[in-house]
Amino acid sequence: MEVVMVIEEEEKNNEDALAEKIKDEDVLARSFIFILGILLSAEIANVLTNWGDMSKLTAVVTLLMTNCTHASKVAVLLRRQARIQTLLDTADSAAFSRYDKEYEDLLINYTWKGIFHHAIYQSFGGIAVFCWGFTPIADFVAGRSRQLPMEGWYPYNTTATPAFEITAAHQGIAIIIACFHNVAMDTLMTGLITVACCQLAILERNIISIDNKASIRGMQNDKPLERNTLAYQLLKRCAMHSNMIFHFISEIQNIFGTVIFFQFLSNCMIICLIAFNVSQINVYIPAVLIGMLTYMCCMTYQIFIFCWHGNELHLHSMRLVTAAYSNNWFSNTERFKRSLQIMMIRAHRPLTLCAGRIMLLSLDTFMQIMRMSYSIFTVLQGSAA
């Protein structure tokens, strides 16, 4: 009886702790939406008040497009949270060899690749945000008129004290949160693609080593099975693993494909508009110039990491075909050969990710987007001249 009471008390404490955690997360999410919502509203109002003035619109619309895309990604992640959690659980499961020492070198290698891309991407964003936040301080030191870190329309005089200090602080906090959160969401998507690439590399190694593993396990068994039977069992395990990987990649496509497409369209416009704004600057303030250039690099790298990871996924899937030839298939049974042939036929259809099922995530797509941005930039330059 006492044991039952102790168990019930522990369950009640766990439920209370979970409810308290959910409540804290809900408060944090509401605060996050409130802070960014004010900034987004001020930017939208600023665009509406300057409608028709192309010189001002090109200056204010870039950050608005970034924040609108950010808001759409937040909406998608909240709406598809359960499916994303399922992907994360799969990535952390034993089925994906998460804790297998045999593949430790591959897991470490792909983990460091993900960290490398995140560090570069976050560095560009962090420098841009720091420069924007430093703008009011630089203006004060240089004796220039007060200017907020970012353009926005507010229903009060933003140059008066303490309205200027409060608004500048709010913009600084909001843009820092938006920067880190945006980078986190993007690297979540590319991180899942990295997991898929890592699993394809593990699958490739397993297919190549089927014959060796079958021979070793056959000798270690007290009642050794025939080597060909063990090889067939290992091949079945590889087939099950490949099906899990294919489903994993299909879910990534279904969840994030549309968001990535709109991200590409937005960034294409942002890159050319920033380049145009830089070319139109008459007085070069170092903090402003560095902030704009690093912001453009950040937007460019944002496109690049998606295209690079999509390209890597394609290359990893194509290597499965040659992996099938690399094991000792010719000395196995007909059943093994037929099953391996089915896997090879499936591997001949390369795994690809698409942005909105329109643009392939590849390095060729990245170059096409860069050329498109430059074309739009030259059109804007011609119209301004």
C-alpha positions as CSV (number, residue, x, y, z in Angstrom):
1,M,0.0,0.0,0.0
2,E,2.8,2.4,0.9
3,V,4.6,1.5,-2.4
4,V,1.5,2.4,-4.4
5,M,1.2,5.7,-2.5
6,V,4.8,6.5,-3.2
7,I,4.4,5.8,-6.9
8,E,1.2,7.9,-7.1
9,E,3.0,10.8,-5.4
10,E,6.0,10.5,-7.8
11,E,3.6,10.5,-10.8
12,K,1.8,13.6,-9.4
13,N,5.1,15.4,-8.9
14,N,6.1,14.5,-12.5
15,E,2.8,15.8,-13.8
16,D,3.2,19.1,-11.8
17,A,6.7,19.5,-13.1
18,L,5.6,18.9,-16.7
19,A,2.7,21.4,-16.3
20,E,5.1,24.0,-14.8
21,K,7.5,23.5,-17.7
22,I,4.8,23.9,-20.3
23,K,3.6,27.0,-18.6
24,D,7.1,28.5,-18.6
25,E,7.5,27.7,-22.3
26,D,4.1,29.2,-23.1
27,V,5.1,32.5,-21.3
28,L,8.4,32.5,-23.2
29,A,6.8,31.9,-26.5
30,R,4.2,34.7,-25.9
31,S,7.0,37.1,-24.9
32,F,9.0,36.2,-28.0
33,I,6.0,36.7,-30.3
34,F,5.1,40.0,-28.6
35,I,8.7,41.5,-29.0
36,L,9.0,40.5,-32.6
37,G,5.4,41.4,-33.4
38,I,6.0,45.0,-32.5
39,L,9.1,45.2,-34.7
40,L,7.3,43.6,-37.6
41,S,4.3,45.9,-37.2
42,A,6.6,49.0,-37.2
43,E,8.3,47.8,-40.4
44,I,5.1,47.1,-42.2
45,A,3.7,50.5,-41.2
46,N,7.0,52.1,-42.4
47,V,6.6,50.4,-45.8
48,L,3.0,51.6,-46.1
49,T,3.8,55.2,-45.2
50,N,6.7,55.3,-47.7
51,W,4.7,53.6,-50.5
52,G,5.6,55.1,-53.8
53,D,9.1,56.4,-52.7
54,M,11.3,53.7,-54.3
55,S,14.5,55.1,-52.7
56,K,13.1,54.6,-49.2
57,L,11.3,51.4,-50.0
58,T,14.5,49.6,-51.2
59,A,16.1,50.7,-47.9
60,V,13.4,49.4,-45.6
61,V,12.0,46.4,-47.4
62,T,15.0,44.1,-47.0
63,L,14.7,43.5,-43.2
64,L,10.9,43.4,-43.6
65,M,11.3,40.5,-46.0
66,T,13.7,38.7,-43.7
67,N,11.3,39.1,-40.7
68,C,8.3,38.0,-42.7
69,T,10.1,34.9,-43.9
70,H,11.2,34.3,-40.3
71,A,7.6,34.6,-39.1
72,S,6.4,32.1,-41.7
73,K,9.0,29.6,-40.6
74,V,7.9,30.0,-37.0
75,A,4.3,29.4,-38.1
76,V,5.3,26.2,-40.0
77,L,7.4,24.9,-37.1
78,L,4.6,25.4,-34.6
79,R,2.0,23.9,-36.9
80,R,4.2,20.8,-37.7
81,Q,5.8,20.5,-34.3
82,A,4.7,16.9,-33.8
83,R,6.2,15.7,-37.2
84,I,9.4,17.6,-36.5
85,Q,9.7,15.9,-33.1
86,T,9.2,12.5,-34.7
87,L,12.1,13.3,-37.0
88,L,14.3,14.3,-34.1
89,D,13.3,11.1,-32.2
90,T,14.2,9.0,-35.3
91,A,17.6,10.8,-35.5
92,D,18.2,10.0,-31.9
93,S,17.1,6.4,-32.1
94,A,19.1,3.2,-32.0
95,A,17.8,2.5,-35.6
96,F,20.0,5.4,-36.8
97,S,23.1,4.0,-35.0
98,R,23.1,7.0,-32.7
99,Y,25.2,5.3,-30.0
100,D,27.1,2.7,-32.1
101,K,30.9,2.8,-31.5
102,E,31.4,1.2,-34.9
103,Y,30.3,4.3,-36.7
104,E,31.7,6.8,-34.2
105,D,34.1,8.3,-36.8
106,L,31.3,9.0,-39.2
107,L,29.1,10.5,-36.5
108,I,31.8,12.8,-35.3
109,N,32.8,13.9,-38.8
110,Y,29.2,14.9,-39.8
111,T,28.6,16.5,-36.4
112,W,31.6,18.8,-37.0
113,K,30.4,19.6,-40.5
114,G,27.1,20.8,-39.0
115,I,28.9,22.8,-36.3
116,F,31.2,24.4,-38.9
117,H,28.3,25.7,-41.1
118,H,26.3,26.9,-38.0
119,A,29.4,28.8,-36.8
120,I,30.0,30.6,-40.1
121,Y,26.3,31.4,-40.6
122,Q,25.9,32.7,-37.0
123,S,29.1,34.7,-37.3
124,F,27.7,36.7,-40.3
125,G,24.4,37.2,-38.6
126,G,26.0,38.2,-35.3
127,I,28.3,40.8,-36.9
128,A,25.4,42.3,-38.8
129,V,23.3,42.6,-35.7
130,F,26.2,44.0,-33.7
131,C,26.8,46.7,-36.3
132,W,23.1,47.7,-36.3
133,G,23.0,47.9,-32.6
134,F,26.2,49.9,-32.5
135,T,24.7,52.5,-34.9
136,P,23.1,54.8,-32.3
137,I,26.3,54.7,-30.2
138,A,28.4,55.6,-33.3
139,D,26.0,58.5,-34.1
140,F,26.3,59.8,-30.6
141,V,30.1,59.7,-30.6
142,A,30.3,61.3,-34.0
143,G,27.8,64.0,-33.0
144,R,25.3,63.0,-35.7
145,S,21.5,63.2,-35.3
146,R,19.8,60.3,-33.5
147,Q,19.0,57.3,-35.6
148,L,17.4,54.0,-34.6
149,P,19.2,50.8,-35.4
150,M,16.5,49.9,-38.0
151,E,14.0,51.9,-40.0
152,G,10.4,51.8,-38.6
153,W,7.3,53.8,-38.2
154,Y,6.1,54.6,-34.6
155,P,3.2,56.8,-33.5
156,Y,5.5,59.0,-31.4
157,N,8.6,61.0,-31.7
158,T,11.5,58.5,-31.6
159,T,14.2,61.2,-31.4
160,A,13.1,62.4,-27.9
161,T,14.2,61.0,-24.6
162,P,13.3,58.4,-23.3
163,A,11.3,57.2,-26.3
164,F,14.5,56.9,-28.4
165,E,16.4,54.9,-25.8
166,I,13.4,52.5,-25.2
167,T,12.7,52.0,-28.9
168,A,16.4,51.5,-29.7
169,A,16.7,49.0,-26.8
170,H,13.6,47.1,-28.0
171,Q,14.9,47.0,-31.6
172,G,18.3,45.7,-30.4
173,I,16.8,43.0,-28.3
174,A,14.2,42.0,-31.0
175,I,16.8,41.7,-33.8
176,I,19.2,39.7,-31.6
177,I,16.5,37.3,-30.7
178,A,15.3,37.1,-34.4
179,C,18.9,36.5,-35.6
180,F,19.7,33.7,-33.2
181,H,16.2,32.1,-33.7
182,N,16.4,32.3,-37.5
183,V,19.8,30.7,-37.6
184,A,18.6,28.0,-35.2
185,M,15.6,27.1,-37.4
186,D,17.7,27.1,-40.6
187,T,20.4,24.9,-39.0
188,L,17.7,22.6,-37.7
189,M,16.6,21.9,-41.3
190,T,20.2,21.5,-42.6
191,G,21.1,19.5,-39.5
192,L,18.3,17.0,-40.4
193,I,19.7,16.8,-43.9
194,T,23.2,16.2,-42.4
195,V,21.7,13.3,-40.3
196,A,20.3,11.8,-43.6
197,C,23.7,12.1,-45.3
198,C,25.4,10.5,-42.3
199,Q,23.0,7.6,-42.4
200,L,23.6,7.1,-46.1
201,A,27.3,7.0,-45.4
202,I,26.7,4.3,-42.7
203,L,24.5,2.4,-45.1
204,E,27.2,2.5,-47.8
205,R,29.7,1.2,-45.3
206,N,27.4,-1.6,-44.2
207,I,26.7,-2.7,-47.8
208,I,30.4,-2.8,-48.7
209,S,31.2,-4.9,-45.6
210,I,28.4,-7.4,-45.8
211,D,30.6,-10.3,-46.8
212,N,33.3,-9.6,-44.2
213,K,30.7,-9.3,-41.4
214,A,29.0,-12.5,-42.5
215,S,32.3,-14.4,-42.4
216,I,33.3,-13.0,-39.0
217,R,29.9,-13.7,-37.4
218,G,29.7,-17.1,-38.9
219,M,33.1,-18.1,-37.3
220,Q,32.1,-16.6,-33.9
221,N,28.8,-18.5,-33.6
222,D,28.7,-21.8,-31.7
223,K,26.2,-23.1,-34.2
224,P,27.4,-21.3,-37.3
225,L,24.9,-20.4,-39.9
226,E,25.9,-20.7,-43.5
227,R,27.9,-17.6,-44.5
228,N,25.4,-16.9,-47.4
229,T,22.5,-17.0,-45.0
230,L,24.1,-14.4,-42.7
231,A,25.0,-12.2,-45.6
232,Y,21.3,-12.3,-46.7
233,Q,20.2,-11.3,-43.2
234,L,22.6,-8.4,-43.2
235,L,21.3,-7.3,-46.6
236,K,17.8,-7.4,-45.3
237,R,18.9,-5.1,-42.4
238,C,20.4,-2.7,-44.9
239,A,17.2,-2.7,-46.9
240,M,15.2,-1.8,-43.8
241,H,17.7,0.9,-42.9
242,S,17.5,2.4,-46.4
243,N,13.7,2.5,-46.2
244,M,13.9,4.4,-42.9
245,I,16.3,6.9,-44.6
246,F,14.0,7.3,-47.6
247,H,11.0,8.0,-45.3
248,F,13.1,10.4,-43.2
249,I,14.2,12.4,-46.3
250,S,10.6,12.4,-47.6
251,E,9.4,13.9,-44.4
252,I,12.0,16.6,-44.5
253,Q,10.8,17.5,-48.0
254,N,7.1,17.6,-47.0
255,I,7.7,19.7,-43.9
256,F,10.3,22.2,-45.1
257,G,10.1,22.3,-48.9
258,T,7.7,25.2,-49.2
259,V,9.4,27.3,-46.5
260,I,12.8,26.9,-48.3
261,F,11.3,28.0,-51.6
262,F,10.0,31.2,-50.1
263,Q,13.3,31.7,-48.4
264,F,15.1,31.5,-51.7
265,L,12.7,34.0,-53.4
266,S,13.1,36.4,-50.4
267,N,16.9,36.1,-50.2
268,C,17.2,36.6,-54.0
269,M,15.5,40.0,-53.7
270,I,17.3,40.9,-50.5
271,I,20.8,40.3,-51.9
272,C,20.2,42.5,-54.9
273,L,18.5,45.3,-52.8
274,I,21.3,45.4,-50.3
275,A,23.9,45.6,-53.1
276,F,21.8,48.4,-54.7
277,N,21.5,50.3,-51.3
278,V,25.3,50.0,-50.8
279,S,25.9,51.4,-54.3
280,Q,23.6,54.4,-53.5
281,I,25.3,55.4,-50.2
282,N,26.8,58.9,-50.3
283,V,28.3,59.0,-46.8
284,Y,30.0,55.8,-45.8
285,I,29.6,55.1,-42.1
286,P,31.8,52.1,-41.2
287,A,29.3,50.5,-38.8
288,V,26.4,50.8,-41.3
289,L,28.5,49.7,-44.3
290,I,29.9,46.6,-42.5
291,G,26.5,45.7,-41.2
292,M,24.9,45.8,-44.7
293,L,27.8,43.8,-46.2
294,T,27.7,41.1,-43.5
295,Y,23.9,41.0,-43.8
296,M,24.3,40.4,-47.5
297,C,26.9,37.6,-46.8
298,C,24.5,36.1,-44.2
299,M,21.6,36.0,-46.7
300,T,23.9,34.5,-49.4
301,Y,25.2,31.9,-47.0
302,Q,21.6,31.1,-45.9
303,I,20.9,30.0,-49.5
304,F,24.3,28.3,-49.8
305,I,23.9,26.0,-46.8
306,F,20.6,24.7,-48.1
307,C,21.9,24.1,-51.6
308,W,25.2,22.6,-50.3
309,H,23.4,20.1,-48.1
310,G,20.9,19.2,-50.8
311,N,23.9,18.6,-53.2
312,E,25.6,16.4,-50.6
313,L,22.5,14.3,-50.1
314,H,22.3,13.7,-53.9
315,L,26.0,12.6,-54.0
316,H,25.6,10.3,-51.0
317,S,22.6,8.6,-52.5
318,M,24.5,8.0,-55.8
319,R,27.3,6.3,-54.0
320,L,25.0,3.5,-52.9
321,V,25.1,2.1,-56.4
322,T,28.9,1.7,-56.4
323,A,28.7,0.4,-52.8
324,A,26.6,-2.5,-54.0
325,Y,29.3,-3.5,-56.5
326,S,32.0,-3.3,-53.8
327,N,30.9,-6.3,-51.8
328,N,31.6,-9.9,-52.7
329,W,28.1,-10.3,-54.4
330,F,29.2,-12.8,-57.1
331,S,30.0,-15.5,-54.5
332,N,26.6,-15.3,-52.9
333,T,23.3,-17.0,-53.6
334,E,20.8,-16.0,-56.3
335,R,18.4,-14.8,-53.7
336,F,21.1,-12.4,-52.4
337,K,21.9,-11.2,-55.9
338,R,18.2,-10.5,-56.7
339,S,17.7,-8.6,-53.5
340,L,20.9,-6.6,-54.0
341,Q,19.8,-5.8,-57.6
342,I,16.5,-4.4,-56.2
343,M,18.5,-2.1,-53.9
344,M,20.7,-1.0,-56.7
345,I,17.6,-0.2,-58.9
346,R,16.2,1.9,-56.1
347,A,19.6,3.7,-55.6
348,H,19.6,4.6,-59.3
349,R,16.8,7.1,-58.4
350,P,18.9,9.7,-56.6
351,L,17.6,11.2,-53.4
352,T,16.9,14.9,-53.9
353,L,15.3,17.8,-52.0
354,C,13.4,20.5,-53.7
355,A,12.5,24.0,-52.7
356,G,8.7,24.0,-53.2
357,R,9.1,21.0,-55.6
358,I,10.3,23.6,-58.2
359,M,14.0,24.1,-57.6
360,L,16.4,21.4,-56.7
361,L,18.7,22.0,-53.7
362,S,22.0,21.9,-55.5
363,L,25.1,24.0,-56.1
364,D,23.8,24.7,-59.7
365,T,20.6,26.2,-58.2
366,F,22.8,28.4,-55.9
367,M,24.7,29.8,-58.9
368,Q,21.4,30.4,-60.7
369,I,20.0,32.4,-57.8
370,M,23.2,34.4,-57.6
371,R,23.0,35.2,-61.3
372,M,19.3,36.2,-60.9
373,S,20.2,38.5,-58.0
374,Y,22.9,40.2,-60.1
375,S,20.5,40.6,-63.0
376,I,17.9,42.3,-60.8
377,F,20.7,44.5,-59.4
378,T,21.8,45.7,-62.8
379,V,18.1,46.5,-63.7
380,L,17.8,48.6,-60.5
381,Q,21.1,50.3,-61.3
382,G,19.9,51.1,-64.8
383,S,16.6,52.5,-63.5
384,A,18.4,54.7,-60.9
385,A,20.8,56.1,-63.5
